XYZ file of C-alpha atoms in Angstrom:
664
model
C -0.060 -0.056 -0.142
C 1.281 3.390 -0.786
C -0.279 6.359 1.005
C 0.463 10.064 1.410
C -0.054 10.670 -2.497
C -1.608 14.272 -2.947
C -4.181 15.010 -5.705
C -3.666 18.154 -7.287
C -5.668 20.611 -9.128
C -4.489 18.866 -12.487
C -4.033 15.208 -13.210
C -0.688 13.801 -12.253
C 1.196 10.230 -12.159
C 3.523 8.402 -10.074
C 5.928 5.739 -11.434
C 6.150 2.490 -9.471
C 9.527 0.599 -10.062
C 10.549 -2.813 -8.660
C 13.892 -4.853 -9.001
C 14.512 -8.074 -7.238
C 18.297 -8.220 -7.789
C 18.825 -7.478 -3.918
C 16.732 -10.561 -3.186
C 18.243 -12.861 -5.994
C 15.258 -12.611 -8.124
C 15.345 -12.164 -11.707
C 12.536 -9.774 -12.024
C 12.333 -5.890 -12.661
C 9.848 -3.524 -14.194
C 7.823 -0.407 -13.773
C 4.394 0.960 -13.827
C 2.790 4.346 -14.295
C -0.028 5.188 -12.074
C -2.564 7.963 -12.891
C -3.707 10.336 -9.891
C -6.832 12.032 -10.900
C -7.290 15.737 -10.494
C -9.379 17.367 -7.632
C -12.921 17.507 -8.666
C -12.407 14.762 -11.583
C -14.975 12.220 -10.376
C -14.712 9.313 -12.582
C -14.149 5.299 -12.790
C -10.679 4.398 -12.192
C -10.861 0.690 -13.037
C -12.973 -2.382 -13.146
C -11.765 -5.774 -12.185
C -13.627 -9.107 -12.117
C -12.772 -10.973 -8.838
C -13.267 -14.714 -8.722
C -14.063 -16.967 -5.758
C -16.820 -18.320 -3.754
C -19.162 -15.742 -5.393
C -18.300 -13.705 -8.580
C -18.307 -9.982 -8.744
C -16.871 -6.848 -10.479
C -15.020 -4.450 -8.361
C -15.522 -0.961 -9.838
C -13.173 1.754 -8.222
C -13.979 5.467 -8.669
C -11.807 8.418 -7.839
C -14.056 9.797 -5.010
C -15.833 8.241 -1.991
C -19.509 7.421 -3.115
C -22.673 8.557 -1.545
C -24.136 5.730 0.511
C -27.736 4.418 -0.068
C -28.108 5.947 -3.660
C -30.140 3.949 -6.132
C -27.948 2.502 -8.746
C -30.870 0.928 -10.535
C -30.107 1.065 -14.471
C -26.772 2.910 -13.907
C -24.691 -0.149 -14.237
C -25.217 -2.754 -17.087
C -23.652 -5.693 -18.317
C -23.937 -7.047 -21.768
C -25.227 -10.584 -20.654
C -28.213 -12.451 -21.530
C -29.491 -11.652 -18.048
C -28.898 -8.186 -17.002
C -30.056 -8.536 -13.392
C -27.308 -7.653 -10.977
C -27.051 -6.750 -7.138
C -24.635 -3.865 -6.366
C -23.033 -3.058 -3.071
C -21.439 0.427 -2.174
C -18.315 0.476 0.035
C -16.468 3.862 0.260
C -15.191 4.314 -3.343
C -15.963 0.937 -4.557
C -19.171 -0.778 -6.119
C -19.260 -4.517 -6.079
C -21.705 -5.765 -8.842
C -22.809 -9.238 -8.451
C -24.393 -11.151 -11.292
C -27.288 -13.244 -10.499
C -25.949 -16.185 -12.492
C -22.481 -17.609 -12.882
C -20.835 -16.096 -16.044
C -18.001 -16.979 -18.086
C -16.621 -15.152 -21.137
C -16.105 -11.590 -22.031
C -18.846 -9.094 -21.466
C -19.186 -5.174 -21.909
C -19.497 -3.250 -18.630
C -21.136 0.172 -18.762
C -21.217 2.490 -15.846
C -23.673 5.340 -16.670
C -23.262 9.023 -15.510
C -25.431 10.005 -12.777
C -23.711 7.981 -9.805
C -22.861 10.604 -7.218
C -19.975 11.059 -4.977
C -20.253 11.675 -1.115
C -20.728 15.398 -2.074
C -23.653 14.470 -4.393
C -21.769 15.312 -7.452
C -22.636 13.380 -10.538
C -20.232 11.606 -12.612
C -20.218 13.636 -16.013
C -19.253 10.796 -18.345
C -20.091 7.345 -18.936
C -17.478 4.509 -18.588
C -17.334 1.319 -20.708
C -14.737 -1.402 -20.547
C -14.538 -5.130 -21.333
C -14.697 -7.579 -18.571
C -13.741 -11.388 -18.686
C -15.289 -13.986 -16.315
C -12.965 -17.372 -16.098
C -13.962 -20.524 -15.054
C -13.353 -21.866 -11.448
C -10.614 -24.396 -11.226
C -11.966 -27.845 -11.150
C -11.970 -28.963 -7.720
C -13.411 -31.489 -5.286
C -13.861 -30.968 -1.418
C -14.879 -33.243 1.541
C -16.872 -31.708 4.077
C -16.361 -31.949 7.887
C -13.453 -34.108 9.316
C -14.893 -36.786 11.244
C -14.373 -40.358 10.774
C -17.248 -42.438 12.525
C -20.687 -42.244 10.869
C -23.505 -43.704 13.413
C -24.718 -47.000 11.867
C -28.134 -45.922 10.242
C -29.818 -47.387 7.303
C -27.917 -44.799 5.211
C -24.064 -44.152 5.225
C -24.103 -40.476 3.734
C -20.947 -39.042 2.778
C -21.124 -35.283 1.823
C -18.632 -33.392 -0.771
C -18.479 -30.475 -2.851
C -17.300 -30.082 -6.433
C -16.927 -27.388 -8.914
C -16.407 -27.222 -12.724
C -16.692 -31.002 -12.827
C -19.207 -33.119 -14.811
C -18.307 -36.263 -12.821
C -15.850 -37.832 -10.141
C -14.257 -41.141 -9.758
C -14.762 -42.860 -6.382
C -12.435 -45.413 -5.115
C -13.403 -47.385 -1.874
C -10.770 -49.653 -0.043
C -11.868 -51.827 2.502
C -9.494 -52.244 5.559
C -10.514 -55.528 6.864
C -11.472 -55.922 10.556
C -8.769 -58.180 11.371
C -6.187 -56.028 9.996
C -7.213 -52.779 11.759
C -4.799 -53.300 14.580
C -2.064 -53.262 11.967
C -3.291 -50.365 10.131
C -3.298 -48.254 13.362
C 0.138 -48.958 14.042
C 1.219 -46.595 11.265
C -2.117 -44.494 10.954
C -4.464 -42.667 13.104
C -8.261 -43.073 12.209
C -7.995 -40.458 9.773
C -4.944 -41.270 7.717
C -4.309 -44.009 4.902
C -0.667 -44.981 4.712
C 0.247 -48.403 3.581
C -3.219 -49.490 2.553
C -1.978 -52.075 0.246
C -0.609 -54.190 3.444
C -4.130 -54.089 5.164
C -7.033 -53.647 2.617
C -8.310 -54.334 -1.124
C -10.426 -52.091 -3.166
C -14.009 -53.104 -3.351
C -15.376 -50.305 -5.671
C -13.977 -48.128 -8.144
C -16.846 -46.167 -10.278
C -17.765 -42.789 -11.833
C -20.393 -40.761 -10.024
C -22.314 -38.533 -12.321
C -22.738 -34.985 -11.113
C -24.643 -33.584 -14.385
C -27.922 -35.422 -13.953
C -29.758 -32.317 -12.859
C -29.982 -30.031 -15.876
C -30.812 -27.189 -13.686
C -27.836 -27.255 -11.666
C -24.998 -24.860 -12.543
C -21.925 -27.082 -12.278
C -19.509 -24.153 -12.945
C -20.454 -22.978 -9.327
C -19.518 -24.735 -6.207
C -22.227 -27.321 -5.337
C -22.778 -29.734 -2.612
C -23.453 -33.409 -3.208
C -23.882 -36.613 -0.926
C -22.932 -39.904 -1.566
C -24.798 -42.709 -0.101
C -22.165 -45.435 0.516
C -25.218 -48.009 1.357
C -26.176 -47.888 -2.137
C -23.014 -48.939 -3.834
C -21.678 -51.465 -1.289
C -22.432 -53.358 1.761
C -20.421 -52.351 4.880
C -18.799 -55.015 6.616
C -18.983 -54.815 10.600
C -15.877 -53.520 11.958
C -13.910 -52.653 8.766
C -12.797 -49.148 7.950
C -13.309 -47.783 4.446
C -10.953 -45.428 2.753
C -13.146 -43.343 0.122
C -11.156 -41.519 -2.385
C -12.731 -38.851 -4.840
C -10.346 -38.362 -8.056
C -11.065 -36.635 -11.432
C -9.685 -36.585 -14.868
C -9.279 -33.804 -17.478
C -11.949 -35.341 -19.432
C -14.337 -34.511 -16.594
C -13.455 -30.897 -16.375
C -15.737 -28.090 -17.428
C -13.036 -25.412 -17.723
C -13.033 -24.062 -21.160
C -9.788 -24.943 -23.001
C -9.796 -24.014 -26.717
C -13.286 -25.552 -27.071
C -12.331 -28.868 -25.953
C -15.319 -31.084 -25.679
C -15.484 -34.406 -23.422
C -16.077 -37.767 -25.214
C -19.181 -39.385 -24.148
C -17.493 -42.557 -23.512
C -15.270 -41.125 -20.824
C -18.357 -40.992 -18.440
C -19.153 -44.657 -18.526
C -18.941 -46.428 -15.360
C -15.470 -47.645 -14.654
C -14.867 -51.413 -14.058
C -13.699 -52.659 -10.691
C -10.105 -52.291 -10.134
C -7.946 -55.365 -11.267
C -6.843 -57.740 -8.382
C -3.291 -57.931 -9.776
C -2.379 -54.369 -8.627
C -3.269 -55.165 -5.116
C -1.594 -58.875 -5.104
C 1.817 -57.596 -5.953
C 4.194 -57.595 -3.193
C 6.019 -54.645 -4.140
C 6.864 -52.546 -1.120
C 5.837 -49.130 -3.057
C 2.339 -47.997 -2.495
C 0.111 -46.782 -5.384
C 0.333 -43.288 -6.305
C -1.482 -40.524 -8.082
C -0.068 -41.797 -11.494
C -2.634 -44.721 -11.039
C -5.317 -42.497 -11.756
C -3.783 -40.836 -14.864
C -5.104 -41.528 -18.190
C -2.716 -42.956 -20.826
C -0.403 -40.307 -22.193
C -0.364 -38.135 -19.169
C 3.147 -39.193 -17.852
C 4.388 -35.821 -19.388
C 4.111 -33.962 -16.057
C 4.987 -30.350 -16.325
C 5.681 -28.671 -12.715
C 5.168 -25.157 -14.200
C 1.929 -26.318 -15.534
C 0.306 -27.664 -12.232
C -1.988 -25.039 -11.723
C -3.399 -24.999 -15.441
C -6.573 -27.273 -15.988
C -5.911 -27.285 -19.487
C -2.586 -29.361 -18.674
C -2.439 -32.951 -17.938
C -0.222 -31.788 -15.088
C -2.967 -30.336 -13.066
C -4.542 -33.675 -12.376
C -2.554 -35.129 -9.632
C -2.848 -36.360 -6.254
C -2.686 -33.107 -4.705
C -5.857 -31.980 -6.218
C -7.935 -35.262 -4.705
C -9.271 -35.979 -1.438
C -10.075 -38.967 0.605
C -11.521 -39.895 3.804
C -11.729 -42.852 6.242
C -15.108 -43.960 7.098
C -16.225 -46.201 10.137
C -19.845 -47.251 10.572
C -20.310 -47.454 14.337
C -22.564 -46.077 17.146
C -19.669 -46.409 19.857
C -18.298 -43.106 21.317
C -15.438 -43.599 23.476
C -13.516 -41.453 26.018
C -10.377 -42.686 27.513
C -8.419 -41.199 30.376
C -5.118 -42.337 32.110
C -3.660 -41.179 35.577
C -0.179 -41.085 36.738
C -0.556 -44.423 38.066
C -1.271 -46.066 35.040
C -4.956 -47.068 35.632
C -6.926 -46.161 32.630
C -10.874 -44.948 32.564
C -13.138 -45.558 29.644
C -16.464 -44.150 29.175
C -18.675 -45.601 26.126
C -21.837 -43.729 24.845
C -24.293 -44.186 21.942
C -23.354 -41.589 19.274
C -27.107 -41.351 18.029
C -28.581 -40.935 21.738
C -25.593 -39.920 23.936
C -26.812 -42.668 26.412
C -24.379 -44.783 28.143
C -23.800 -48.131 26.831
C -23.338 -51.090 29.243
C -21.845 -54.449 28.559
C -19.359 -53.199 26.000
C -16.237 -55.610 25.755
C -13.171 -53.595 25.840
C -9.748 -55.006 24.902
C -6.362 -52.966 25.450
C -3.669 -53.930 23.106
C 0.005 -52.972 23.163
C 2.230 -51.957 20.003
C 2.708 -55.721 19.274
C -1.217 -56.517 19.197
C -1.101 -58.366 22.160
C -4.056 -57.965 24.768
C -2.721 -56.318 28.114
C -6.134 -55.766 29.743
C -9.812 -56.558 29.314
C -13.004 -55.137 30.660
C -16.787 -54.442 30.194
C -18.441 -51.170 30.748
C -20.945 -51.051 33.661
C -24.568 -49.657 33.786
C -23.155 -46.110 33.565
C -20.884 -46.964 30.546
C -17.726 -47.018 32.535
C -14.835 -49.131 32.973
C -11.542 -49.073 34.634
C -8.366 -51.225 33.903
C -4.517 -51.323 34.737
C -2.875 -52.440 31.694
C 0.175 -54.852 32.504
C 2.126 -52.978 29.712
C 2.099 -49.621 28.050
C -1.166 -49.389 26.207
C -1.365 -48.573 22.237
C -4.846 -48.989 21.160
C -8.335 -50.099 22.271
C -11.052 -52.275 20.535
C -14.621 -51.791 21.768
C -17.120 -54.699 20.720
C -20.775 -54.531 20.860
C -21.980 -57.539 18.758
C -20.785 -56.837 15.212
C -20.025 -53.219 15.899
C -16.471 -52.236 16.558
C -14.952 -49.008 17.910
C -11.259 -48.113 17.798
C -9.186 -45.756 19.589
C -5.147 -45.196 19.647
C -3.941 -44.838 23.244
C -0.350 -43.757 22.574
C 1.000 -40.580 23.851
C 1.047 -38.733 20.547
C -2.818 -39.400 20.043
C -3.958 -37.778 23.345
C -5.713 -34.326 23.402
C -3.535 -31.290 24.294
C -3.970 -30.171 27.907
C -2.283 -26.788 27.116
C -5.441 -24.821 27.212
C -6.698 -26.327 30.551
C -5.875 -25.979 34.141
C -4.523 -29.343 35.150
C -2.585 -28.144 38.017
C -2.934 -29.845 41.597
C -1.465 -32.026 43.641
C 0.556 -35.005 42.305
C -0.050 -38.467 43.758
C 3.365 -39.642 45.433
C 3.817 -43.228 45.434
C 0.090 -43.915 45.668
C -0.317 -41.596 48.537
C -2.362 -38.572 48.997
C -1.715 -36.058 51.764
C -3.111 -32.502 52.745
C -1.788 -30.290 55.609
C -3.795 -27.618 57.118
C -4.087 -25.181 60.262
C -6.648 -23.911 62.563
C -5.903 -20.285 60.863
C -3.869 -18.539 58.414
C -1.494 -16.383 60.561
C 0.432 -16.974 63.833
C 2.313 -14.500 66.160
C 5.565 -15.472 67.605
C 4.954 -17.571 70.581
C 1.490 -18.978 69.565
C 0.492 -22.621 69.589
C 0.314 -24.119 66.168
C -2.153 -26.976 65.523
C -1.411 -28.372 62.391
C -3.374 -31.295 60.837
C -2.485 -33.835 58.102
C -5.045 -35.911 56.089
C -3.597 -38.954 54.546
C -5.211 -41.184 51.869
C -3.165 -44.463 51.227
C -6.050 -46.476 49.715
C -3.964 -46.980 46.436
C -0.917 -48.055 48.510
C -1.916 -49.140 52.106
C 0.805 -48.554 54.645
C 1.266 -50.820 57.573
C -0.714 -49.977 60.867
C 0.953 -47.639 63.067
C 3.275 -46.444 60.482
C 5.169 -43.432 61.910
C 4.609 -39.878 60.494
C 7.220 -37.433 60.561
C 6.151 -33.622 61.049
C 9.113 -30.897 60.608
C 9.037 -27.222 61.089
C 11.639 -24.979 59.341
C 12.160 -21.411 60.087
C 12.423 -18.754 57.209
C 16.307 -19.325 57.204
C 15.531 -22.933 56.304
C 16.788 -24.178 59.557
C 15.055 -27.233 61.185
C 13.067 -25.807 64.307
C 11.093 -28.651 65.518
C 10.408 -32.325 64.580
C 7.418 -34.625 65.710
C 6.587 -38.101 65.184
C 2.906 -39.523 65.186
C 1.673 -43.040 64.443
C -1.835 -42.937 65.387
C -4.775 -41.265 63.649
C -8.548 -40.787 63.611
C -9.904 -41.999 60.340
C -6.657 -40.687 58.403
C -6.422 -37.507 60.529
C -3.123 -36.787 62.207
C -2.874 -33.977 64.764
C 0.432 -32.433 65.410
C 0.816 -29.412 68.289
C 3.660 -27.293 68.472
C 4.546 -23.709 69.197
C 7.189 -20.988 68.526
C 9.213 -18.910 71.044
C 7.996 -15.201 71.503
C 11.323 -14.053 70.228
C 10.936 -16.363 67.016
C 11.709 -14.640 63.581
C 8.707 -13.434 61.495
C 8.351 -14.424 57.965
C 7.214 -17.580 55.926
C 7.878 -20.948 57.698
C 7.767 -24.256 56.055
C 6.033 -27.588 57.426
C 6.959 -30.922 56.050
C 5.114 -33.961 56.505
C 7.169 -37.206 55.489
C 5.322 -40.548 55.261
C 6.144 -43.871 52.958
C 8.769 -42.084 51.083
C 6.418 -39.132 50.015
C 6.732 -35.476 51.156
C 4.004 -33.010 51.588
C 4.401 -29.339 52.421
C 2.742 -25.986 53.654
C 3.838 -22.537 54.313
C 3.346 -21.178 57.830
C 3.189 -17.242 58.369
C 4.720 -16.161 61.470
C 4.112 -12.325 61.835
C 3.651 -9.621 64.233
C 0.221 -8.600 63.586
C -1.443 -5.341 65.095
C -5.062 -4.726 64.377
C -6.694 -1.609 63.493
C -8.744 -0.141 66.497
C -9.983 2.918 64.412
C -12.545 2.720 61.662
C -11.665 4.830 58.740
C -13.800 5.969 55.651
C -12.510 8.332 52.863
C -15.744 9.238 50.811
C -15.608 11.038 47.472
C -19.318 10.840 47.004
C -18.894 10.018 43.259
C -18.067 6.643 41.458
C -14.850 8.236 39.788
C -12.733 11.449 40.010
C -11.954 13.841 37.213
C -8.698 15.785 37.171
C -10.421 18.942 36.006
C -12.768 18.729 39.427
C -9.790 18.092 41.553
C -9.733 15.736 44.613
C -12.736 16.546 47.020
C -13.481 14.003 49.650
C -14.783 13.810 53.256
C -12.695 11.755 55.835
C -14.388 10.230 58.960
C -13.126 8.121 61.679
C -14.405 6.703 64.978
C -13.134 3.962 67.430
C -14.310 0.118 66.915
C -16.062 0.673 70.209
C -18.392 3.444 68.612
C -16.837 6.483 70.220
C -16.191 9.543 67.983
C -12.238 9.774 67.242
C -12.267 13.529 68.100
C -9.213 15.619 67.414
C -6.932 12.743 66.208
C -4.054 13.529 63.669
C -4.432 12.212 60.361
C -2.419 11.923 57.021
C -3.565 11.045 53.497
C -1.153 9.890 50.714
C -2.170 9.255 47.182
C -0.505 7.353 44.389
C -1.646 6.659 40.732
C -1.415 3.664 38.581
C -2.275 2.806 34.886
C -5.697 1.321 34.313
C -7.521 -0.034 31.347
C -9.948 2.599 30.020
C -13.112 0.901 28.985
C -16.827 2.292 28.568
C -19.727 -0.088 28.520
C -21.250 1.027 25.207
C -17.854 0.702 23.502
C -16.317 -2.562 24.524
C -14.760 -2.963 21.156
C -12.733 0.096 21.138
C -9.263 0.642 22.579
C -8.823 4.024 24.344
C -5.317 3.402 25.887
C -2.122 4.697 24.034
C 0.321 1.498 24.176
C 3.277 3.880 23.528
C 3.092 5.593 26.947
C 4.309 4.134 30.234
C 3.150 5.839 33.430
C 4.838 5.879 36.968
C 3.772 7.832 39.775
C 5.208 8.547 43.400
C 3.605 8.960 46.525
C 2.141 12.336 47.259
C 0.659 13.576 50.687
C -2.578 15.421 49.861
C -3.602 15.827 53.503
C -2.003 16.207 56.887
C -3.837 17.712 59.978
C -6.296 16.879 62.681
C -9.863 15.546 62.621
C -12.608 17.981 64.160
C -14.658 17.078 67.314
C -17.129 14.948 65.119
C -14.147 12.890 63.689
C -14.278 14.481 60.329
C -11.798 16.264 57.929
C -12.544 17.833 54.352
C -9.717 17.168 51.943
C -9.276 19.536 48.796
C -6.205 18.884 46.614
C -5.348 19.485 42.795
C -2.559 17.072 41.925
C -0.576 17.773 38.717
C -0.453 14.264 37.299
C -1.855 12.451 34.419
C -0.641 14.509 31.503
C 1.485 11.735 30.245
C -0.933 9.114 31.181
C -1.897 6.583 28.608
C -5.547 6.612 29.609
C -7.418 6.328 32.655
C -5.810 5.764 36.101
C -6.447 4.372 39.537
C -5.916 6.556 42.455
C -4.852 4.838 45.548
C -5.028 6.435 48.990
C -3.568 5.417 52.036
C -5.190 6.919 55.008
C -3.642 6.728 58.540
C -5.225 8.045 61.886
C -2.956 8.343 64.899
C -4.088 7.427 68.477
C -2.721 9.887 71.235
C -0.351 7.096 72.085
C 1.450 7.151 68.861
C -0.015 3.870 67.132
C -2.002 4.411 64.139
C -4.770 2.545 62.125
C -4.514 2.259 58.279
C -7.041 2.091 55.553
C -6.463 1.606 51.625
C -9.004 2.788 48.972
C -8.868 3.061 45.258
C -11.130 4.982 43.121
C -10.962 5.474 39.265
C -9.251 8.695 38.183
C -9.729 10.584 34.753
C -6.855 12.719 33.931
C -8.711 13.575 30.575
C -12.119 15.002 29.877
C -12.474 13.284 26.771
C -11.056 9.980 25.065
C -10.694 8.742 21.407
C -10.966 5.163 20.909
C -9.894 2.808 18.072
C -11.674 -0.367 16.975
C -9.223 -2.900 15.793
C -10.339 -6.013 13.951
C -10.669 -9.109 15.709
C -8.026 -12.016 15.398
C -8.521 -15.607 14.785
C -10.550 -17.502 17.474
C -7.686 -19.450 19.010
C -5.019 -16.970 19.582
C -6.485 -13.466 18.662
C -4.000 -12.871 15.945
C -4.500 -10.964 12.854
C -3.599 -13.288 9.993
C -2.328 -11.942 6.551
């Protein structure tokens, strides 16, 4: 994008040059761009845009008047002149009602108005060419399992094609475990080792004469009509196409009718060969297509376009079994099996856990809730679920597990089959206080001997062992440890450790010199936020916790400011903060004096702060009221602070759903 070009009173031009020598690219050239004069309202260019929907982009020299009536002002020399137009700034997008191919004349009539209601003085006429969309086929969705109903529907999309070839390879049930050694359920490597083709036929897409095949259309292939699904088998369905099926215009090529005849089933010889190489896309070429040219790979008029990267495939498993598997750090596995059609739990499902060598390492059956637990004797690799003739498959290796990076999976780790938790009767202790610590032990996974000793150790903030206690009796798994610190013990964070059966559990113990407030303090501004232009005006009130008035006591109020996010309820999508500014503030004393006989004081201050703020601030106040003996009570209070009377926000485009990034 080139900006800051100035339109002058007469037409000017700018020359754009490029040279790829510095980047090692053998390409250079130049182009002259016209800049229209001020007041010269005209069409700059008209370009055909091909994609999911065809349209013509007509760009003008001035922004256009929104909501103006364009009926009859834009015409196309096609059989059907019905079009839909959309105005966007200085662009009009013209959408034909039918898919067009070929060259047509576009006429933009005078009378179209710019944003100042000035009409374009002259007609504009040019030739536009609509090209065919490249032939393509696409699978819809990304699932493998289809519930076992009367129909096995596989949806797909195709464009610029009269037909597609469908090849179905059956992966036999007794070979699925071998197939999953090198594939997940959606992959199709080394099919020749585990399956054979059962169907290869041509599917006609032009049976409906009213269907415009040059546009993207959705079709559905009912697999149950062309084959009988074997229970437990996985089917690889592949869609391919040939140049003869293409509707892309190439020098008036026509497609012989014989090319659309149904193909015979693939010969067995190709699959009985013990050659280690898998079949490739060359198997789908017509004779004479071996002359592949990489530079013609995107040209539908060349044989080189019709290669495997244009074809799609999908594995299909007809099953009602939905399986969830979880494994803990102790190696125990949990399975849940539900009916994909009704989501109801399925009981009595036979589960077999296999290792990588396809040997059974655990068996189980689901209970009435569809659950089952097993502990495999070796590392599991896959699961086979059986319900009559139906089968369900799931790989259990580490690489197939779902990522947990977006979930909070923190927590206590089970140590050697033991779970433990330490807690105290409060959160903070003073030096010299008694400490009543409790420890809860869960040893059901690895039972300890009766009266097994448990060690409790208390460490001071310097990491020195302060006290050790032993306990071998409990009440239903609750162990009590009673200890205390000396009155002159150091304050800070102490650590309690409980050791049992080779496992260690820890908890921090806070020893602090705590002096509670004896005065209640209230700093009231009377408003939900403060503006700099209005100053800081507040009422300070204090009274003793007993209810008596805190008369004539000395008080101080200090203020500091910190950056906050500027938001307004009606403009949640806008950013009002300046990311280029950094804000820092020091404490400032805004009041020092005595309360009156009713315990009140008025605060009036006009701080010089916020000129370099990125946006809204938080005003933080620390208020101290001193007792006659010198001790004081303290209160902290925060209120939004607006250093500006007005804000300007920018609404940025949203990024992608997963990371919030803007992709280009």
